[in-house]
Tab-separated table of C-alpha atoms and ligand atoms in Angstrom:
chain	number	residue	atom	x	y	z
A	1	UNK	CA	23.029	-10.375	56.848
A	2	UNK	CA	21.439	-13.613	55.698
A	3	UNK	CA	18.120	-11.892	55.186
A	4	UNK	CA	19.713	-9.151	53.112
A	5	UNK	CA	21.398	-11.762	50.987
A	6	UNK	CA	18.129	-13.594	50.607
A	7	UNK	CA	16.411	-10.387	49.601
A	8	UNK	CA	19.183	-9.594	47.136
A	9	UNK	CA	18.866	-13.096	45.709
A	10	UNK	CA	15.135	-12.678	45.368
A	11	UNK	CA	15.492	-9.365	43.573
A	12	UNK	CA	18.097	-10.850	41.249
A	13	UNK	CA	15.888	-13.868	40.549
A	14	UNK	CA	12.880	-11.690	39.828
A	15	UNK	CA	14.959	-9.504	37.566
A	16	UNK	CA	16.097	-12.528	35.584
A	17	UNK	CA	12.543	-13.821	35.341
A	18	UNK	CA	11.441	-10.444	34.000
A	19	UNK	CA	14.277	-10.414	31.493
A	20	UNK	CA	13.267	-13.875	30.305
A	21	UNK	CA	9.706	-12.649	29.692
A	22	UNK	CA	10.621	-9.153	28.575
A	23	UNK	CA	8.276	-8.034	25.884
A	24	UNK	CA	8.991	-5.322	23.364
A	25	UNK	CA	5.929	-3.597	21.952
A	26	UNK	CA	5.940	-2.081	18.477
A	27	UNK	CA	3.240	-0.265	16.553
A	28	UNK	CA	2.107	-0.881	12.984
A	29	UNK	CA	-0.560	1.111	11.156
A	30	UNK	CA	-2.691	1.199	8.016
A	31	UNK	CA	-5.037	3.810	6.612
A	32	UNK	CA	-7.780	1.362	5.602
A	33	UNK	CA	-10.101	-0.518	7.966
A	34	UNK	CA	-9.261	-3.726	9.831
A	35	UNK	CA	-11.723	-5.652	7.662
A	36	UNK	CA	-9.659	-5.172	4.498
A	37	UNK	CA	-6.793	-6.642	2.487
A	38	UNK	CA	-4.430	-4.411	4.494
A	39	UNK	CA	-6.045	-5.299	7.827
A	40	UNK	CA	-5.508	-9.022	7.265
A	41	UNK	CA	-1.901	-8.292	6.308
A	42	UNK	CA	-0.977	-6.547	9.548
A	43	UNK	CA	-3.116	-8.826	11.738
A	44	UNK	CA	-1.352	-11.871	10.301
A	45	UNK	CA	2.040	-10.173	10.642
A	46	UNK	CA	1.349	-9.381	14.326
A	47	UNK	CA	0.211	-12.936	15.039
A	48	UNK	CA	3.211	-14.448	13.230
A	49	UNK	CA	5.751	-12.188	14.960
A	50	UNK	CA	4.327	-13.162	18.347
A	51	UNK	CA	4.369	-16.868	17.468
A	52	UNK	CA	7.843	-16.823	15.953
A	53	UNK	CA	9.429	-14.888	18.865
A	54	UNK	CA	7.558	-16.737	21.630
A	55	UNK	CA	5.734	-13.545	22.503
A	56	UNK	CA	8.888	-11.487	23.054
A	57	UNK	CA	7.659	-9.030	20.430
A	58	UNK	CA	4.133	-7.709	20.559
A	59	UNK	CA	2.908	-5.823	17.508
A	60	UNK	CA	0.107	-3.358	18.243
A	61	UNK	CA	-2.118	-2.813	15.217
A	62	UNK	CA	-3.785	0.488	14.300
A	63	UNK	CA	-6.362	0.933	11.522
A	64	UNK	CA	-8.194	3.713	9.647
A	65	UNK	CA	-5.301	6.161	9.830
A	66	UNK	CA	-5.586	6.266	13.640
A	67	UNK	CA	-1.874	7.181	13.822
A	68	UNK	CA	-2.061	9.495	10.790
A	69	UNK	CA	-2.136	9.040	7.022
A	70	UNK	CA	0.395	6.978	5.112
A	71	UNK	CA	2.907	9.830	4.654
A	72	UNK	CA	2.782	10.629	8.371
A	73	UNK	CA	3.228	6.972	9.320
A	74	UNK	CA	6.208	6.564	7.018
A	75	UNK	CA	7.750	9.736	8.458
A	76	UNK	CA	7.230	8.346	11.963
A	77	UNK	CA	8.933	5.079	10.972
A	78	UNK	CA	11.843	6.993	9.456
A	79	UNK	CA	12.206	9.020	12.661
A	80	UNK	CA	11.787	5.932	14.826
A	81	UNK	CA	8.801	7.238	16.786
A	82	UNK	CA	6.836	4.337	15.257
A	83	UNK	CA	8.575	1.047	14.465
A	84	UNK	CA	6.429	-0.246	11.606
A	85	UNK	CA	3.983	0.838	8.918
A	86	UNK	CA	2.129	-0.874	6.119
A	87	UNK	CA	1.461	1.503	3.269
A	88	UNK	CA	0.563	1.783	-0.384
A	89	UNK	CA	3.292	3.285	-2.569
A	90	UNK	CA	1.291	6.538	-2.617
A	91	UNK	CA	3.696	8.708	-0.609
A	92	UNK	CA	6.680	6.339	-0.825
A	93	UNK	CA	8.514	8.005	-3.765
A	94	UNK	CA	8.856	11.137	-1.631
A	95	UNK	CA	11.161	9.039	0.577
A	96	UNK	CA	12.660	6.580	-1.918
A	97	UNK	CA	12.447	8.065	-5.439
A	98	UNK	CA	13.559	4.789	-7.101
A	99	UNK	CA	10.112	3.313	-6.363
A	100	UNK	CA	8.367	5.812	-8.648
A	101	UNK	CA	8.688	3.480	-11.613
A	102	UNK	CA	6.260	0.958	-10.074
A	103	UNK	CA	3.359	3.394	-10.329
A	104	UNK	CA	3.726	4.015	-14.071
A	105	UNK	CA	0.283	3.519	-15.698
A	106	UNK	CA	-0.424	0.314	-17.635
A	107	UNK	CA	2.967	-1.101	-16.621
A	108	UNK	CA	1.758	-4.522	-15.485
A	109	UNK	CA	-0.422	-6.907	-17.512
A	110	UNK	CA	-2.081	-8.483	-14.499
A	111	UNK	CA	-1.528	-9.288	-10.834
A	112	UNK	CA	0.564	-12.370	-11.598
A	113	UNK	CA	2.941	-10.177	-13.614
A	114	UNK	CA	3.178	-7.563	-10.854
A	115	UNK	CA	3.722	-10.165	-8.132
A	116	UNK	CA	6.443	-11.868	-10.169
A	117	UNK	CA	8.283	-8.567	-10.680
A	118	UNK	CA	8.004	-7.567	-7.014
A	119	UNK	CA	9.085	-10.997	-5.741
A	120	UNK	CA	11.851	-11.269	-8.371
A	121	UNK	CA	15.214	-9.468	-8.659
A	122	UNK	CA	13.736	-6.087	-9.718
A	123	UNK	CA	11.422	-5.843	-6.726
A	124	UNK	CA	13.936	-7.259	-4.271
A	125	UNK	CA	16.595	-4.812	-5.459
A	126	UNK	CA	14.134	-1.938	-4.943
A	127	UNK	CA	13.591	-3.079	-1.343
A	128	UNK	CA	17.293	-2.488	-0.632
A	129	UNK	CA	16.970	1.174	-1.706
A	130	UNK	CA	15.091	1.855	1.535
A	131	UNK	CA	18.139	1.037	3.714
A	132	UNK	CA	19.918	4.327	3.055
A	133	UNK	CA	16.777	6.275	4.022
A	134	UNK	CA	16.412	4.837	7.516
A	135	UNK	CA	14.050	1.975	6.658
A	136	UNK	CA	14.173	-1.764	6.471
A	137	UNK	CA	11.639	-2.728	3.797
A	138	UNK	CA	10.458	-6.173	4.913
A	139	UNK	CA	8.358	-7.143	1.884
A	140	UNK	CA	6.239	-5.953	-1.008
A	141	UNK	CA	2.552	-6.584	-0.541
A	142	UNK	CA	-0.469	-5.588	-2.606
A	143	UNK	CA	-3.068	-2.862	-2.829
A	144	UNK	CA	-4.324	-3.947	-6.266
A	145	UNK	CA	-5.234	-2.580	-9.674
A	146	UNK	CA	-6.738	0.869	-9.340
A	147	UNK	CA	-10.079	1.850	-10.865
A	148	UNK	CA	-11.840	5.197	-11.155
A	149	UNK	CA	-15.017	6.234	-9.358
A	150	UNK	CA	-16.950	9.504	-9.419
A	151	UNK	CA	-20.270	11.061	-8.514
A	152	UNK	CA	-20.912	12.834	-11.840
A	153	UNK	CA	-21.088	10.489	-14.818
A	154	UNK	CA	-20.298	7.155	-16.394
A	155	UNK	CA	-16.744	7.083	-17.706
A	156	UNK	CA	-16.679	4.999	-20.888
A	157	UNK	CA	-13.963	6.711	-22.939
A	158	UNK	CA	-10.962	8.763	-21.783
A	159	UNK	CA	-12.665	12.009	-22.837
A	160	UNK	CA	-15.260	11.404	-20.099
A	161	UNK	CA	-12.510	12.022	-17.529
A	162	UNK	CA	-11.817	15.556	-18.748
A	163	UNK	CA	-12.646	18.161	-16.136
A	164	UNK	CA	-13.463	15.706	-13.367
A	165	UNK	CA	-12.024	16.854	-10.067
A	166	UNK	CA	-10.387	13.828	-8.519
A	167	UNK	CA	-8.533	13.099	-5.337
A	168	UNK	CA	-5.161	11.537	-6.070
A	169	UNK	CA	-2.523	10.036	-3.827
A	170	UNK	CA	0.411	12.256	-2.876
A	171	UNK	CA	2.420	10.598	-5.651
A	172	UNK	CA	4.077	12.583	-8.466
A	173	UNK	CA	3.648	9.779	-11.041
A	174	UNK	CA	-0.087	9.540	-10.388
A	175	UNK	CA	-0.546	13.284	-10.520
A	176	UNK	CA	1.276	13.575	-13.865
A	177	UNK	CA	-0.635	10.638	-15.366
A	178	UNK	CA	-4.096	11.847	-14.354
A	179	UNK	CA	-3.362	15.332	-15.636
A	180	UNK	CA	-2.655	13.529	-18.909
A	181	UNK	CA	-6.294	12.386	-18.895
A	182	UNK	CA	-7.450	15.968	-18.337
A	183	UNK	CA	-8.405	15.265	-14.726
A	184	UNK	CA	-8.218	18.122	-12.220
A	185	UNK	CA	-5.971	16.543	-9.596
A	186	UNK	CA	-6.295	17.131	-5.857
A	187	UNK	CA	-3.649	15.242	-3.828
A	188	UNK	CA	-4.950	14.290	-0.404
A	189	UNK	CA	-4.199	11.795	2.371
A	190	UNK	CA	-6.504	8.785	2.370
A	191	UNK	CA	-8.204	9.368	5.752
A	192	UNK	CA	-9.681	12.615	4.360
A	193	UNK	CA	-11.084	11.083	1.167
A	194	UNK	CA	-14.508	9.839	2.287
A	195	UNK	CA	-15.504	13.237	3.667
A	196	UNK	CA	-14.119	15.036	0.606
A	197	UNK	CA	-16.258	12.814	-1.632
A	198	UNK	CA	-19.286	13.208	0.611
A	199	UNK	CA	-19.024	16.987	0.739
A	200	UNK	CA	-18.287	17.269	-2.976
A	201	UNK	CA	-14.856	18.831	-2.471
A	202	UNK	CA	-13.845	16.380	-5.197
A	203	UNK	CA	-15.983	14.496	-7.742
A	204	UNK	CA	-14.066	11.267	-7.687
A	205	UNK	CA	-11.116	9.155	-6.660
A	206	UNK	CA	-9.359	6.020	-7.836
A	207	UNK	CA	-8.469	2.934	-5.840
A	208	UNK	CA	-8.504	-0.860	-6.032
A	209	UNK	CA	-11.826	-2.664	-5.424
A	210	UNK	CA	-10.453	-3.805	-2.047
A	211	UNK	CA	-10.150	-0.174	-0.941
A	212	UNK	CA	-13.409	1.014	-2.560
A	213	UNK	CA	-15.336	-1.726	-0.748
A	214	UNK	CA	-13.637	-1.499	2.649
A	215	UNK	CA	-13.900	2.308	2.688
A	216	UNK	CA	-17.593	2.111	1.677
A	217	UNK	CA	-17.066	4.583	-1.164
A	218	UNK	CA	-20.254	3.162	-2.751
A	219	UNK	CA	-22.109	5.385	-0.276
A	220	UNK	CA	-20.733	8.503	-1.968
A	221	UNK	CA	-19.773	7.396	-5.509
A	222	UNK	CA	-22.278	6.064	-8.029
A	223	UNK	CA	-20.053	5.531	-11.081
A	224	UNK	CA	-17.213	3.042	-11.284
A	225	UNK	CA	-15.139	2.212	-14.360
A	226	UNK	CA	-12.746	-0.730	-14.296
A	227	UNK	CA	-9.848	1.214	-15.754
A	228	UNK	CA	-7.101	-0.796	-14.026
A	229	UNK	CA	-4.894	2.164	-14.944
A	230	UNK	CA	-2.215	1.595	-12.301
A	231	UNK	CA	-1.126	-1.422	-10.287
A	232	UNK	CA	-0.683	-0.286	-6.707
A	233	UNK	CA	1.824	-2.164	-4.523
A	234	UNK	CA	1.867	-2.040	-0.738
A	235	UNK	CA	4.904	-2.430	1.470
A	236	UNK	CA	5.840	-3.481	5.015
A	237	UNK	CA	8.262	-0.881	6.373
A	238	UNK	CA	10.281	-0.985	9.584
A	239	UNK	CA	12.571	1.534	11.228
A	240	UNK	CA	16.085	0.488	10.199
A	241	UNK	CA	17.664	0.891	13.661
A	242	UNK	CA	14.871	-1.144	15.271
A	243	UNK	CA	15.415	-3.901	12.718
A	244	UNK	CA	19.201	-3.823	13.125
A	245	UNK	CA	18.812	-4.264	16.894
A	246	UNK	CA	17.078	-7.630	16.417
A	247	UNK	CA	19.015	-10.890	16.791
A	248	UNK	CA	19.619	-12.795	13.561
A	249	UNK	CA	16.846	-15.260	14.457
A	250	UNK	CA	14.397	-12.447	15.228
A	251	UNK	CA	15.243	-10.701	11.946
A	252	UNK	CA	14.248	-13.887	10.167
A	253	UNK	CA	11.087	-14.066	12.269
A	254	UNK	CA	10.054	-10.537	11.213
A	255	UNK	CA	10.843	-11.185	7.534
A	256	UNK	CA	8.947	-14.480	7.523
A	257	UNK	CA	6.015	-12.916	9.385
A	258	UNK	CA	5.819	-10.222	6.697
A	259	UNK	CA	5.800	-12.941	4.004
A	260	UNK	CA	2.863	-14.636	5.745
A	261	UNK	CA	1.114	-11.258	5.821
A	262	UNK	CA	1.670	-10.876	2.084
A	263	UNK	CA	0.113	-14.288	1.383
A	264	UNK	CA	-3.189	-13.488	3.097
A	265	UNK	CA	-3.118	-9.944	1.728
A	266	UNK	CA	-2.871	-11.127	-1.885
A	267	UNK	CA	-5.489	-13.830	-1.334
A	268	UNK	CA	-7.864	-11.181	0.011
A	269	UNK	CA	-7.234	-8.887	-2.994
A	270	UNK	CA	-8.057	-11.855	-5.259
A	271	UNK	CA	-11.331	-12.533	-3.475
A	272	UNK	CA	-12.245	-8.814	-3.406
A	273	UNK	CA	-11.522	-8.608	-7.146
A	274	UNK	CA	-13.625	-11.715	-7.770
A	275	UNK	CA	-16.738	-10.540	-5.970
A	276	UNK	CA	-16.279	-6.772	-5.709
A	277	UNK	CA	-18.128	-5.744	-8.846
A	278	UNK	CA	-21.218	-7.786	-7.971
A	279	UNK	CA	-21.130	-6.377	-4.407
A	280	UNK	CA	-20.916	-2.808	-5.646
A	281	UNK	CA	-23.655	-3.270	-8.261
A	282	UNK	CA	-25.884	-4.699	-5.537
A	283	UNK	CA	-25.249	-1.480	-3.599
A	284	UNK	CA	-26.409	0.647	-6.524
A	285	UNK	CA	-23.101	1.535	-8.174
A	286	UNK	CA	-23.088	1.618	-11.998
A	287	UNK	CA	-20.054	-0.380	-13.089
A	288	UNK	CA	-18.542	-0.006	-16.550
A	289	UNK	CA	-16.502	-3.174	-17.035
A	290	UNK	CA	-15.962	-3.219	-20.800
A	291	UNK	CA	-13.870	-0.173	-21.712
A	292	UNK	CA	-11.600	-0.191	-24.730
A	293	UNK	CA	-8.365	-0.104	-22.745
A	294	UNK	CA	-6.263	0.750	-25.797
A	295	UNK	CA	-7.983	4.164	-25.909
A	296	UNK	CA	-6.997	4.894	-22.322
A	297	UNK	CA	-3.439	3.764	-22.983
A	298	UNK	CA	-3.334	5.969	-26.108
A	299	UNK	CA	-4.564	9.011	-24.148
A	300	UNK	CA	-1.440	8.732	-22.002
A	301	UNK	CA	1.046	8.477	-24.882
A	302	UNK	CA	2.599	11.930	-24.225
A	303	UNK	CA	2.796	11.293	-20.463
A	304	UNK	CA	4.311	7.864	-21.017
A	305	UNK	CA	6.966	9.387	-23.259
A	306	UNK	CA	7.814	11.651	-20.311
A	307	UNK	CA	8.025	8.660	-17.965
A	308	UNK	CA	10.280	6.819	-20.414
A	309	UNK	CA	12.613	9.799	-20.424
A	310	UNK	CA	12.527	10.119	-16.640
A	311	UNK	CA	12.933	6.446	-15.687
A	312	UNK	CA	14.707	5.134	-18.773
A	313	UNK	CA	12.823	3.222	-21.453
A	314	UNK	CA	15.061	0.199	-20.872
A	315	UNK	CA	14.096	0.090	-17.180
A	316	UNK	CA	10.389	0.343	-17.983
A	317	UNK	CA	10.682	-2.326	-20.704
A	318	UNK	CA	12.548	-4.603	-18.305
A	319	UNK	CA	9.481	-4.566	-16.052
A	320	UNK	CA	6.979	-4.716	-18.949
A	321	UNK	CA	8.691	-7.744	-20.496
A	322	UNK	CA	9.473	-9.562	-17.241
A	323	UNK	CA	8.411	-13.199	-17.387
B	1	EAX	O1	-3.532	2.309	0.994
B	1	EAX	O2	-4.268	6.541	-0.564
B	1	EAX	C1	-4.745	5.634	-1.261
B	1	EAX	O3	-5.552	5.842	-2.167
B	1	EAX	C2	-4.359	4.214	-0.971
B	1	EAX	O4	-4.605	3.419	-2.068
B	1	EAX	C3	-5.185	3.765	0.201
B	1	EAX	O5	-4.867	4.541	1.290
B	1	EAX	C4	-4.876	2.381	0.599
């Protein structure tokens, strides 16, 4: 009798000890490498979540599209088979159409402008649009200003883009804009891009310097033009039900951890932007860094008129003129 009680007590005690140290594991993924602006974002997030929850939440990090491309990861987060993803806005409008407006070409003057919009009321309001689609959007982060690369020729004026076959993100705004340049668009998930460039399935692609460098596109692309045609945000996404299950304190921990991730992410984009061109030139890439941007903007006049109709000129101007 006494022994049974003792045993029962022991089992109960052990159970309580386990509960006290219970650890929930969640996955987060990116499609770029660990040594990248996105890698530092999720690594910092994972470290901060662990620290801020005393190790009760363990974030497992996956790189290089190991769990699938960005669209697949976002789908998995929506379904709840994966708790978290960090993604560019590439496939995001297919889930939350309101975010399309952020990928309008030549919308943001510079990174400071983009960051101010995303961190201000416009960006924060957009984050709430994810709730109804099964997500909790924890924070906007950064991919960077996108530039064009190809294996065929130097692109100095918009006409040079005509007839180039380029991989685009699976994003309707990008596809429409690049068609406006006369580019032959081939939407494709990021993990397939290097091979497609290597095998010549496409002539070119466009991405921020941070992505071009970390994906080693210099090995398969010899021409880069600093077009800065689109500012590309990134986002921390979480399954809504998983977020809602957290205690109030843990919710704050996850949100603050994402903010810390954003800080190192943006700092890394800044340093990649500062030294990227020199790095790529040293690797044999021809870099055109003095285009007449007004010509590229002018080439998209008809497409931009379409975007103004679709998203509302007032909404676009509100972002353009945000100070
Ligand atoms: O998120 O698909 C893309 O070109 C993205 O910019 C890249 O995956 C980084």
